[in-house]
Coordinates of C-alpha atoms in Angstrom, one line a residue:
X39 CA 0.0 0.0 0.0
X40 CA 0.8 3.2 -0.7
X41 CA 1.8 5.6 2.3
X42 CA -1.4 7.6 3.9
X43 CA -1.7 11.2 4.8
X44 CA -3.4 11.4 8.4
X45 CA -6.4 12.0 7.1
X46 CA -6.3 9.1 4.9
X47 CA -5.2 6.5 7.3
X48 CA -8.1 7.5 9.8
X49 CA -10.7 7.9 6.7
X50 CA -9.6 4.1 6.2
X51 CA -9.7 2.9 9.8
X52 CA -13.1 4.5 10.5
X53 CA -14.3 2.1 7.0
X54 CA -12.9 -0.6 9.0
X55 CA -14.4 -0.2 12.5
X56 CA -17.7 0.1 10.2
X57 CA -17.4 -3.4 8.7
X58 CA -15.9 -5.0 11.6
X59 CA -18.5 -7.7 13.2
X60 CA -16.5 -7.8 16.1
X61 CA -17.2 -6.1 18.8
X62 CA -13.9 -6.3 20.9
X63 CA -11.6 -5.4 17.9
X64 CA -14.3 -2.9 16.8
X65 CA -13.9 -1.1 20.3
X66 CA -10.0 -1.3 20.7
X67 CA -9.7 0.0 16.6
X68 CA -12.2 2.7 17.7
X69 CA -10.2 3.6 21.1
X70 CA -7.0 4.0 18.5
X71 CA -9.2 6.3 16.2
X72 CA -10.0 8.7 18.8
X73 CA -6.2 8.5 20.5
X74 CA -5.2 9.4 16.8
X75 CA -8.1 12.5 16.1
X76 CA -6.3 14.0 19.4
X77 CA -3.0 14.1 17.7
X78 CA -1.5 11.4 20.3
X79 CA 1.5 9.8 18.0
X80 CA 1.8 6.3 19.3
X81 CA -1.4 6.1 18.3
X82 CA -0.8 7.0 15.0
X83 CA 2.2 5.2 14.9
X84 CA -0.1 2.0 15.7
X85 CA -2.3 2.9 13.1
X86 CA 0.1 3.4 10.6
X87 CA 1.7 0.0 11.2
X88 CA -1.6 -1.5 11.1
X89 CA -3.4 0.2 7.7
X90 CA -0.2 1.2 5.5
X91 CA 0.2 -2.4 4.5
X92 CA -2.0 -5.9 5.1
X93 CA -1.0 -9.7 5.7
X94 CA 0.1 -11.1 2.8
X95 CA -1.5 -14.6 1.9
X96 CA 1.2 -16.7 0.4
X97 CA 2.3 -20.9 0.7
X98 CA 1.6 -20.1 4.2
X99 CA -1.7 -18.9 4.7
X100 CA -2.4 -16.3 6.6
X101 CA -0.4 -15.3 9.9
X102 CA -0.5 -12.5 12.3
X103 CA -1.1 -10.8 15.6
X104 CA -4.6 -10.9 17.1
X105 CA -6.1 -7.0 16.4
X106 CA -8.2 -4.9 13.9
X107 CA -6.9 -3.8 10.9
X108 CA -5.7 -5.1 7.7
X109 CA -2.3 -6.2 8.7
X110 CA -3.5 -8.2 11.8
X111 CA -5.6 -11.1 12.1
X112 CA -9.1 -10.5 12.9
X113 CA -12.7 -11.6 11.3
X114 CA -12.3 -9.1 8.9
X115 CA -9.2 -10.4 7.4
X116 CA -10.5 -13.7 7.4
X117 CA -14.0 -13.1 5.8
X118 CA -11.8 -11.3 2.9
X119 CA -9.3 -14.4 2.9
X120 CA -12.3 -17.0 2.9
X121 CA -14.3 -14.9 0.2
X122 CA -11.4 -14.5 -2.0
X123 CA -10.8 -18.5 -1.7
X124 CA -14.7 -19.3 -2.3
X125 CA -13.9 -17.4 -5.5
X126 CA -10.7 -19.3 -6.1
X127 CA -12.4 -22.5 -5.9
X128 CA -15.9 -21.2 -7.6
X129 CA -13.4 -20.5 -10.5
X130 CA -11.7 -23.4 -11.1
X131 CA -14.9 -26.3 -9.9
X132 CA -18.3 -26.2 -10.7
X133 CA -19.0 -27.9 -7.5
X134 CA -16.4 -27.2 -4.9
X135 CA -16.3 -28.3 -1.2
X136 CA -14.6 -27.4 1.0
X137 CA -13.6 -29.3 5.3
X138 CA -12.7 -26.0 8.0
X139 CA -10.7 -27.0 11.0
X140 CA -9.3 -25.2 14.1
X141 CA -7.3 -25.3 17.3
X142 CA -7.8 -23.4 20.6
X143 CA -5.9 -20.3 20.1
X144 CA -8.3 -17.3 20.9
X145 CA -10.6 -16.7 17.7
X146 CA -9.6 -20.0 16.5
X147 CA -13.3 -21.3 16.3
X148 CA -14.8 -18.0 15.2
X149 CA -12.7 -17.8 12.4
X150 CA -13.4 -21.3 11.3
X151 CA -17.3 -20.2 11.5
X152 CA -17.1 -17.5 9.7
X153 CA -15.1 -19.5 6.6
X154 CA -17.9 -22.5 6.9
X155 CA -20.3 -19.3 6.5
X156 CA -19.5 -17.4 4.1
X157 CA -18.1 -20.4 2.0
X158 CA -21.6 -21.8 2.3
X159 CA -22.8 -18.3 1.3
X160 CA -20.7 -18.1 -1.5
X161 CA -22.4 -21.6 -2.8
X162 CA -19.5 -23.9 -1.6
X163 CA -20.3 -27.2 -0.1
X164 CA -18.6 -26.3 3.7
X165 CA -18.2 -28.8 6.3
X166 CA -16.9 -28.2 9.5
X167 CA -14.9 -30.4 12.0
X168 CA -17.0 -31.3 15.2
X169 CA -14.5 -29.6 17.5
X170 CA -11.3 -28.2 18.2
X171 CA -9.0 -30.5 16.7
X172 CA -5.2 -31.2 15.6
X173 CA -3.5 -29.8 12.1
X174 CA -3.1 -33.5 11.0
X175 CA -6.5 -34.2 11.4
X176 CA -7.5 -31.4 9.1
X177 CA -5.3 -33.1 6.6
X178 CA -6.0 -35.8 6.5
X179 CA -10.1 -34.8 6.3
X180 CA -9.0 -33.5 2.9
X181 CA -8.3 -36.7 1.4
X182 CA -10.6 -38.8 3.1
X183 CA -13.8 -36.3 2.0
X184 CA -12.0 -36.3 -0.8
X185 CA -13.3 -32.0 -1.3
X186 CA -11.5 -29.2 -3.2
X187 CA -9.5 -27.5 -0.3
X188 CA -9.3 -27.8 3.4
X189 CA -8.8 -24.4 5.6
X190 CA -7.0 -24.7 9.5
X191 CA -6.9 -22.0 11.7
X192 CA -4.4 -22.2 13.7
X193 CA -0.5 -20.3 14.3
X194 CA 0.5 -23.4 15.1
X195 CA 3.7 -22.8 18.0
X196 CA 3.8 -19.0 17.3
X197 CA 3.2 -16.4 20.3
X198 CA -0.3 -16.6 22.1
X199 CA -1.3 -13.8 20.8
X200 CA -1.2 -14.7 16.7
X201 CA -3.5 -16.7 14.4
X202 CA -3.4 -17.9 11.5
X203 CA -5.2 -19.7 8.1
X204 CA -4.0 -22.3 6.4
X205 CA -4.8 -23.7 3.3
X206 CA -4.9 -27.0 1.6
X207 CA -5.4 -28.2 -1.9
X208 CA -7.4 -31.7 -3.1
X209 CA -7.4 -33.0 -6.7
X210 CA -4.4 -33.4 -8.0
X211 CA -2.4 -31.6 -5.2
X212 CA -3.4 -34.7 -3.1
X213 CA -4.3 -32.6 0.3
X214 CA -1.3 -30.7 0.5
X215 CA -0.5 -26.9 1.6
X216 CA -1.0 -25.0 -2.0
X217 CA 2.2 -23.8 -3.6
X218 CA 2.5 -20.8 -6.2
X219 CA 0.6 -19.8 -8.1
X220 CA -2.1 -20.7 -6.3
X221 CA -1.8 -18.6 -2.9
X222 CA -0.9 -15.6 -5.6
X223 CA -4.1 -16.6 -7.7
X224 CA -6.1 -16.7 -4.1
X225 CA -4.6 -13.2 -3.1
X226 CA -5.7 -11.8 -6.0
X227 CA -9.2 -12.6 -5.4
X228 CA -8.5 -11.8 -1.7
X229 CA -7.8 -8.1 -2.8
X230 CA -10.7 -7.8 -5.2
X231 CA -12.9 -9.5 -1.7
X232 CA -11.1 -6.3 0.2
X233 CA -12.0 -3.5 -2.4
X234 CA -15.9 -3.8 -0.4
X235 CA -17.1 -4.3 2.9
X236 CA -17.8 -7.8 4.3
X237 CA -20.6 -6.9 5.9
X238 CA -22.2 -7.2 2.1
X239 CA -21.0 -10.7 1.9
X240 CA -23.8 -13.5 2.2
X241 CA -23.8 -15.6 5.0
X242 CA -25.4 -18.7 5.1
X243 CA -26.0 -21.4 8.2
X244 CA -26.6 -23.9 5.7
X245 CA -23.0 -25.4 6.1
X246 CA -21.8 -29.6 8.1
X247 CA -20.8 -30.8 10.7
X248 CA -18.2 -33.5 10.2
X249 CA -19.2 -36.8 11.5
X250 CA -17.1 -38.3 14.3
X251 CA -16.1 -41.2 11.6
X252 CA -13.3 -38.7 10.2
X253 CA -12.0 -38.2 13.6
X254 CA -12.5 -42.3 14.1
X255 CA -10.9 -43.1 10.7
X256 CA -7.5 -40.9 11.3
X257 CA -7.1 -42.9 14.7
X258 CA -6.9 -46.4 13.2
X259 CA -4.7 -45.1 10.5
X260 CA -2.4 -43.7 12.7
X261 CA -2.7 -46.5 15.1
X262 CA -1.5 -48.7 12.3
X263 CA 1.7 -47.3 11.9
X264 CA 2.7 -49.3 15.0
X265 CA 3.9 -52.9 14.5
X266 CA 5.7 -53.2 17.6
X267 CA 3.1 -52.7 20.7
X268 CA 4.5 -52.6 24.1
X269 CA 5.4 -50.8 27.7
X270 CA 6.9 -47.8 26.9
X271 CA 7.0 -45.6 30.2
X272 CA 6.6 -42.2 28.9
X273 CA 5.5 -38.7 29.4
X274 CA 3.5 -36.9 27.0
X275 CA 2.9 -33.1 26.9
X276 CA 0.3 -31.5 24.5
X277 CA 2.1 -28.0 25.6
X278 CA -1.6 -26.4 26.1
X279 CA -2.8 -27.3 22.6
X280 CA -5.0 -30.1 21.0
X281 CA -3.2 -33.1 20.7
X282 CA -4.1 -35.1 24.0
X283 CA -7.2 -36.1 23.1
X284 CA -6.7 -37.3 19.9
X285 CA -2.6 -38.8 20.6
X286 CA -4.7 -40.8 23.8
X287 CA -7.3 -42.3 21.4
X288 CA -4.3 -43.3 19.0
X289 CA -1.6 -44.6 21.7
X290 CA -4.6 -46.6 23.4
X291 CA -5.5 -47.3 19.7
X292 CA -2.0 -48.8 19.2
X293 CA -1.6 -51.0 22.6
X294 CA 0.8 -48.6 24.4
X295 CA -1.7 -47.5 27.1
X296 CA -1.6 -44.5 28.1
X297 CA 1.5 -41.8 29.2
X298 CA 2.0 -39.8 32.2
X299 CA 0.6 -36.6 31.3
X300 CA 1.9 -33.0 31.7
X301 CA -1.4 -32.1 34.0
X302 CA -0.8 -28.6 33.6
X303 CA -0.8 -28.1 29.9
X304 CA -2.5 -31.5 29.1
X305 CA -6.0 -29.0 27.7
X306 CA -6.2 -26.0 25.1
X307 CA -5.6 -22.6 26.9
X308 CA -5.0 -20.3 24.4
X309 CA -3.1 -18.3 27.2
X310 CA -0.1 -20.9 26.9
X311 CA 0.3 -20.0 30.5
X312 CA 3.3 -22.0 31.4
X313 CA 6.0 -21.2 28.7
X314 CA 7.4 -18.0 27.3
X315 CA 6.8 -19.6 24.0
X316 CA 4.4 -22.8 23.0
X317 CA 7.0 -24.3 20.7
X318 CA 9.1 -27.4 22.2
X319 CA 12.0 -25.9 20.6
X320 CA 12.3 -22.6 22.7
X321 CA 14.4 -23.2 25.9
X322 CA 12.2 -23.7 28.8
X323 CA 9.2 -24.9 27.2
X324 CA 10.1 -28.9 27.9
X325 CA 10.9 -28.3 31.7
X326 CA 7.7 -29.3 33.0
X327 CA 7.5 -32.4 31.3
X328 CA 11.2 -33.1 32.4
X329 CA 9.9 -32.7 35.9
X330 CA 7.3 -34.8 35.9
X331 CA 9.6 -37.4 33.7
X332 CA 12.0 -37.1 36.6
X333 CA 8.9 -37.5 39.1
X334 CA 7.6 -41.1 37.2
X335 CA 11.1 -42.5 36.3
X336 CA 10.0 -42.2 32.7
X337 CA 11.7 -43.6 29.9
X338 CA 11.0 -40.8 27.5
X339 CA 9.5 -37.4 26.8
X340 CA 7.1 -37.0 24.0
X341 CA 5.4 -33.5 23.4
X342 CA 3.5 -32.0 20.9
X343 CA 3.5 -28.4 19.4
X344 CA -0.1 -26.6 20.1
X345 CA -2.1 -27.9 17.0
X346 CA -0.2 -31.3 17.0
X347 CA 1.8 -31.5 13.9
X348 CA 5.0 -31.3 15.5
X349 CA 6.8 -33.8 17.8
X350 CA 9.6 -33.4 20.1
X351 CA 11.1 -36.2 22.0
X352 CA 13.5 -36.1 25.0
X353 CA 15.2 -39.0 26.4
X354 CA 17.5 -39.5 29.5
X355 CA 21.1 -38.8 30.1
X356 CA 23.9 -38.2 32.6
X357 CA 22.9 -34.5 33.2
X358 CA 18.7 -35.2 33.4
X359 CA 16.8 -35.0 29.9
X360 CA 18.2 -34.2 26.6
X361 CA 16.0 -32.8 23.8
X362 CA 17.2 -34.6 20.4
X363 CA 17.1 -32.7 17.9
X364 CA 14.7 -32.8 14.8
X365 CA 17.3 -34.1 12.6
X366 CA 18.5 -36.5 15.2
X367 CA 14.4 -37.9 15.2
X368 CA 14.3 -37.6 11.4
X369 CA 17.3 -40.0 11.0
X370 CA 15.9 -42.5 13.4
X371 CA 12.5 -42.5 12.0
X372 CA 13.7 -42.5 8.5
X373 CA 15.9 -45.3 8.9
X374 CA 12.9 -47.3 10.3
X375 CA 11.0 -46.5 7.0
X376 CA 14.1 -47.6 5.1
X377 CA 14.1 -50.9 6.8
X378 CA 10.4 -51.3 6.1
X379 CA 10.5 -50.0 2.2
X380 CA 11.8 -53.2 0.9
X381 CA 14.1 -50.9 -1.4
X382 CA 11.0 -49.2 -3.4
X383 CA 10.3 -45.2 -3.0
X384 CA 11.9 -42.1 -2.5
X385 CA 12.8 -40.3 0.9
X386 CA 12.7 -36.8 1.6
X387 CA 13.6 -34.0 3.8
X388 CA 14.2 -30.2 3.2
X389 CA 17.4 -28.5 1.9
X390 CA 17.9 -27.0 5.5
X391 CA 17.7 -30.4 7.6
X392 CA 20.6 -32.9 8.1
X393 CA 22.6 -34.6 5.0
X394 CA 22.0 -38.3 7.2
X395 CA 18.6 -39.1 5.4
X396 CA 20.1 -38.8 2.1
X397 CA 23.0 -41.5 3.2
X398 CA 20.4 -43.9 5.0
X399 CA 18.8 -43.4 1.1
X400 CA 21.6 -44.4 -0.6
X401 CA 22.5 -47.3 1.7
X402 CA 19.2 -48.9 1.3
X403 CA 18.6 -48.0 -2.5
X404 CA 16.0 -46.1 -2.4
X405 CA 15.6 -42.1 -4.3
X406 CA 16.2 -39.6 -2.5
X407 CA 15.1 -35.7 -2.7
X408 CA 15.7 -32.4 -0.7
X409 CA 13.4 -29.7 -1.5
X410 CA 12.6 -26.2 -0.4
X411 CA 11.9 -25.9 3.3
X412 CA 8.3 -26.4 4.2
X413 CA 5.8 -29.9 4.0
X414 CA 4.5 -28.2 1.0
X415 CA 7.4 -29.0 -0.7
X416 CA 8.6 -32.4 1.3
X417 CA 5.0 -33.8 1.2
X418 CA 4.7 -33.2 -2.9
X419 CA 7.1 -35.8 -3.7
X420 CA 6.7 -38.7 -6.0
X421 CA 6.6 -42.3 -4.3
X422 CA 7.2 -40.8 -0.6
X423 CA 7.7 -43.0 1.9
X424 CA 9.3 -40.5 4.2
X425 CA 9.8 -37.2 5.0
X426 CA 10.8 -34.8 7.2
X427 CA 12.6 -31.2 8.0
X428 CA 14.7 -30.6 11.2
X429 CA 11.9 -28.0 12.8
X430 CA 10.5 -31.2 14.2
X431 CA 8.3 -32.3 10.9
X432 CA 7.8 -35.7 10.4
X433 CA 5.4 -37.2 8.0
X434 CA 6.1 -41.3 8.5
X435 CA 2.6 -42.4 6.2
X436 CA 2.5 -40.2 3.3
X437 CA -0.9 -42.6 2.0
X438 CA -3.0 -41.1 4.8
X439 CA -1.9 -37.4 4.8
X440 CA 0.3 -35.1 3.1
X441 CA 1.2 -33.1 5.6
X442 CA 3.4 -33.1 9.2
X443 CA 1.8 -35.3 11.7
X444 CA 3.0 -35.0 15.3
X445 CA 0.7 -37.9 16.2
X446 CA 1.4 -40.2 13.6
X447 CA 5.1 -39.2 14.4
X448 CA 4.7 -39.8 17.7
X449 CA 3.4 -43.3 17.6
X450 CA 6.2 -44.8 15.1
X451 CA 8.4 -43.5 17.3
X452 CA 6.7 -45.2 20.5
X453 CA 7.0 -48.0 18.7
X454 CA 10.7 -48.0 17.7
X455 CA 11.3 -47.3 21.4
X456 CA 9.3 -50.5 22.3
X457 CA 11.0 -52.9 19.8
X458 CA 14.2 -52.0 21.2
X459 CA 13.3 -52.1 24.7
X460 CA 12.6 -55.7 23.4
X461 CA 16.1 -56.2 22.6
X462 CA 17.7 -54.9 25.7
X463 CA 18.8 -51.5 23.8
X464 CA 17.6 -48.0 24.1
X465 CA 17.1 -44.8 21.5
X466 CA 20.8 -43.9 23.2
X467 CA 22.2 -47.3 21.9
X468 CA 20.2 -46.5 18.7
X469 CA 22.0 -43.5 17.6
X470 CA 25.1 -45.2 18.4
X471 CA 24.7 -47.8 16.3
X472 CA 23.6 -45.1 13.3
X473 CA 26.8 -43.3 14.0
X474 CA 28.3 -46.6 13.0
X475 CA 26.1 -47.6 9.8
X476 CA 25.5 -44.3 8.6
X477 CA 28.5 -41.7 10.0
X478 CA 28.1 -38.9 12.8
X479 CA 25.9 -36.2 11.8
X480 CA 25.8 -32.9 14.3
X481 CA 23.5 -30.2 13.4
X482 CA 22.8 -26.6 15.0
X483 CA 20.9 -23.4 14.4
X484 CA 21.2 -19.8 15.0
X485 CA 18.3 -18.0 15.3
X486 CA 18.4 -14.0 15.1
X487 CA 14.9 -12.8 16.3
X488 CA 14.4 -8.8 15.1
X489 CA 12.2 -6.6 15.7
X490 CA 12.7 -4.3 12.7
X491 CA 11.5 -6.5 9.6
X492 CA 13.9 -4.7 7.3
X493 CA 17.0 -5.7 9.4
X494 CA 16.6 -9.1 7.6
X495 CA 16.8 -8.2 3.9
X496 CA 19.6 -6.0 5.0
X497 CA 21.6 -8.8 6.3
X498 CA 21.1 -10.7 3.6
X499 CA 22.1 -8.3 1.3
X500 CA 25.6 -8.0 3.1
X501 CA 26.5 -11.3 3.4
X502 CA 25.5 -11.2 -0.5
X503 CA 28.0 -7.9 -1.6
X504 CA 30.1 -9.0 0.9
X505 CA 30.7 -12.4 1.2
X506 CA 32.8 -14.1 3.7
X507 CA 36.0 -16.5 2.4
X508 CA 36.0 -18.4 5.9
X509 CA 33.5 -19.6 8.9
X510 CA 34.9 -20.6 12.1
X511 CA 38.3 -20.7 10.6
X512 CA 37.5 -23.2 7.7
X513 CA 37.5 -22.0 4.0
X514 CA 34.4 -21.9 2.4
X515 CA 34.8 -23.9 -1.4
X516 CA 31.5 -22.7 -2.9
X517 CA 28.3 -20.6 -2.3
X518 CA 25.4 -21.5 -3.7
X519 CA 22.6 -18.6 -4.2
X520 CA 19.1 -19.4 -4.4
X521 CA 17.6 -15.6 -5.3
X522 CA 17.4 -16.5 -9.0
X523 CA 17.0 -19.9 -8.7
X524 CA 19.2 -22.8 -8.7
X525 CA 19.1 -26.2 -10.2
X526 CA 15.6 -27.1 -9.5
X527 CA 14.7 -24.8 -7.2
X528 CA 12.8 -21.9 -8.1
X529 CA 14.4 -19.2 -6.6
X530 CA 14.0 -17.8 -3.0
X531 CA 16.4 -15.8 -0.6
X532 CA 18.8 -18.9 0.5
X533 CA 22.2 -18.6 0.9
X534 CA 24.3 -22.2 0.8
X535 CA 27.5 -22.2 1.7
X536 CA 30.2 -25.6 1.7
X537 CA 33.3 -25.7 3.7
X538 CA 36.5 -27.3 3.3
X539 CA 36.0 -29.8 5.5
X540 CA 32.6 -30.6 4.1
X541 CA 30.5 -28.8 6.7
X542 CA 27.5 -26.7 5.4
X543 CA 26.0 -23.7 6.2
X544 CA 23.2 -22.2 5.3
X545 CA 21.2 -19.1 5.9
X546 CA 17.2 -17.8 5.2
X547 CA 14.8 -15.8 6.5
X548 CA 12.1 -17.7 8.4
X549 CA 9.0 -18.3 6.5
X550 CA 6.1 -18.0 9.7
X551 CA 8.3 -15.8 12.2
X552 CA 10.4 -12.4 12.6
X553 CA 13.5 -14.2 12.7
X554 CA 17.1 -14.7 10.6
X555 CA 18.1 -18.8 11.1
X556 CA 21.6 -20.3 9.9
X557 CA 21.4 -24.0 10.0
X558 CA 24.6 -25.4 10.6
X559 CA 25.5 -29.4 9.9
X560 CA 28.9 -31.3 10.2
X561 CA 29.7 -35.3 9.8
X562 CA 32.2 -37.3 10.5
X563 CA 32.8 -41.2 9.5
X564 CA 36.6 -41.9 11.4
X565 CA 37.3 -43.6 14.4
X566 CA 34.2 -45.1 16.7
X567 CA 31.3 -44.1 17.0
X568 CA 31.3 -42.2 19.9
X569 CA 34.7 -40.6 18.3
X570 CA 32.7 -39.5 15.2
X571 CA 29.8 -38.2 17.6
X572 CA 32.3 -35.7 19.2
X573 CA 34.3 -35.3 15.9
X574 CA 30.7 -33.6 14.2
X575 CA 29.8 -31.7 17.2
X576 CA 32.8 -30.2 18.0
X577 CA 32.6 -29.5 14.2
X578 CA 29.4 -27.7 14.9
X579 CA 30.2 -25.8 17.8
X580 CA 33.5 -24.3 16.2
X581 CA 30.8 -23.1 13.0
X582 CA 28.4 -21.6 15.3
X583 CA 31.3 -19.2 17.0
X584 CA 32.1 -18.7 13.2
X585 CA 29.1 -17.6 11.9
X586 CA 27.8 -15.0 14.7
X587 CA 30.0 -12.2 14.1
X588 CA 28.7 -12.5 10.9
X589 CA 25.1 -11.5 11.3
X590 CA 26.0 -9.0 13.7

């Protein structure tokens, strides 16, 4: 958007507060307008942020802070976002349909209303899910109603404050998240949607309510995954999101019984009162459920992100609990799908995550592709079998959803634990005896939250006119540049750099979050196994000291 004279800007916020059916957001936006008429500048400031430019709806969906305006999530936004995809569809079907899911961030359900609505208004068959319920679940409603799109709302392990919409494609994309051109396609008709008021779009109550069957049918799936049923002492955290009721049908489901539960964030609070941040990644946010792993002598630590697509797993070590890391789960699990592929298919992970999948490929003789980063990308590729990226994404049975699945993750994973405990060994003794097949492979990650969006293009910028010759004292051979493109890729702002020593690098901005991330992998295949383990890490560490100067 162009910028906005004050008389402009408030001229445009008053039009907003008009067509806003919600009465909290209508009141705050209002409170703003009347700060503003008295010449108070944070007030303008605010307004500025919020009316000089809007969301952007792109591979992602739709993602933002809770508040009125058009770059903020709100019921305005989203009628605008579900019209312009009721016209996306209408366009390209003669008889679309469409399944709405949501999670129990604040709004969450209103949103997913208002879609089923005004996608019912719009003369799209809507059906909406019975209850607040996991990502996967949404997914995998896609294929199994077989419909023309599927819509989640959810922000999935973002701050408690932000929502989101995401978007899924039937037909031929098979239930995945849409790819260009389609989000640009939707946008388009999103602006058009904008150019009125949604107060003039029609409503109608004449929209279904998913029978319990779907929710039925995605638990036996996902209970079938497991081949290896047994007692698995374990703690389970749903990190004050979705996934307990559905993860306790499936583990019961599978024959494991049932966890020890993390009591205080076991239900949806969209408050996410315990931790700083509801994303199993962010330091803190596991040290409940080590506590209460501590408390039960538990033999492992499995948690779910809010809306249940992602999976973390922790297991015991000399110093307490130790996190693995995504690549780390990603290896395990994918060498368990190798083992079961009997040599046919292809495994996948994103660019970003560890080079170990691509040698447990090769050593079992089956393809092998990295894409861009996102399950858009992973979950799109011919003959899958398995795929994952290191920000705890794991999709283990590609024939019943094309998407991340925390659940589904969550049970294969039980059930490696359990056919090891069988055999005396332990997920410890497991990634010992990968270090050994496979090689050591250490990964890290830098994250650089800002404030300022621009400070990111800026960065990026510099390390392009200005690139360095060395990271943590080891010569980089070769720098590969993903603005224009490269290979197969279609381009997008990814820096890829290869070291001497055959460590990688690589740098983006994130794709859901105001942040810079370098991800940072190292191998090693000399001495044993525990010598390669230290080898790659120490490999890591020196690369992280390395690379921070440089994005200072």
């Amino acid at each position: 958007m162009e910028a906005q004279s004050t008389d402009q800007l408030l001229a445009a916020a008053r039009a907003w507060a008009n067509q806003d059916p919600d009465a909290e957001t209508r009141a705050e936006l209002n409170g703003l307008i009347a700060d503003a008429e008295a010449d108070n500048e944070r007030a303008l400031a605010e307004l500025n942020n919020r009316f000089s430019t809007r969301l952007e709806f792109g591979t992602a969906g739709l993602r933002g802070e809770l508040a009125a305006g058009p770059n903020r999530m709100n019921r305005v936004v989203v009628a605008q976002a579900a019209a312009g995809l009721a016209a996306y569809l209408l366009a390209s079907n003669p008889q679309p349909s469409v399944v709405v899911g949501y999670d129990g961030r604040k709004n969450s359900r209103v949103f997913a209303t208002d879609t089923a609505e005004l996608m019912a208004g719009a003369g799209v068959r809507a059906i909406l899910l019975p209850r607040l319920l996991p990502t996967p679940v949404l997914a995998f409603a896609v294929r199994h109603l077989d419909v023309s799109a599927g819509v989640m709302v959810t922000a999935s392990h973002n701050p408690p404050r932000d929502n989101g919409y995401k978007v899924y494609l039937g037909g031929a994309d098979e239930g995945s998240q849409i790819v260009s051109p389609a989000d640009q396609e939707i946008e388009q008709h999103i602006l058009r949607v904008a150019l009125g008021s949604v107060a003039d779009l029609r409503r109608s109550n004449d929209y279904e309510i998913a029978d319990e069957s779907v929710i039925d049918e995605y638990v036996r799936r996902t209970a079938g995954v497991v081949k290896h049923p047994g007692s698995v002492k374990a703690v389970y955290t749903a990190m004050h999101g979705v996934g307990w009721e559905t993860s306790r049908r499936v583990f019961a489901a599978a024959g494991f019984g049932e966890p020890t539960v993390v009591a205080e964030q076991s239900e949806p609070d969209p408050a996410f009162p315990t931790v700083a941040f509801p994303n199993p990644e962010e330091p803190g946010a596991l040290d409940l459920s080590f506590a209460t792993a501590t408390r039960v002598g538990a033999e492992l630590i499995i948690a779910n992100d809010p809306d249940a697509d992602r999976l973390a797993v922790a297991i015991p070590d000399a110093d307490g609990w130790r996190r693995l890391t995504g690549n780390e789960v990603g290896a395990l699990l994918g060498w368990r799908a190798a083992q079961a592929a009997g040599g046919r298919g292809t495994m996948a992970c994103s660019l970003v995550s560890s080079t170990a999948l691509a040698e447990v490929a090769r050593q079992y003789g089956l393809g092998f592709t990295d894409t861009l980063t996102g399950f858009k990308w992973v979950s799109r590729v011919p003959d899958l079998v398995f795929g994952y990226e290191e920000a705890l994404g794991y999709l283990v049975d590609p024939d019943k959803v094309r998407d991340k699945d925390g659940i589904s993750a969550a049970a294969a994973f039980l059930d490696l634990v359990s056919e090891l405990k069988a055999q005396g060994l332990t997920i410890a003794d497991q990634l010992r005896a990968f270090a050994e097949m496979f090689g050591a492979f250490a990964s890290g990650q830098v994250s650089v939250r800002v404030t300022d969006l621009a400070e990111i293009p800026r960065v990026m910028q510099r390390l392009r006119s200005t690139p360095p010759d060395a990271i943590g004292g080891v010569a980089i051979e070769r720098v590969d540049d993903f603005l224009g493109g490269f290979g197969d890729y279609p381009a997008s702002d990814i820096l890829r750099y290869w070291l001497a020593d055959g460590s990688r690098v690589i740098v983006r901005p994130s794709g859901t979050e105001p942040k810079l991330k370098v991800y940072l992998d190292a191998s090693s295949t000399e001495g044993t196994a525990e010598e390669r383990m230290a080898t790659a890490q120490a490999a890591v560490l020196a690369l992280e000291a390395g690379v921070r100067p440089l994005l200072a």
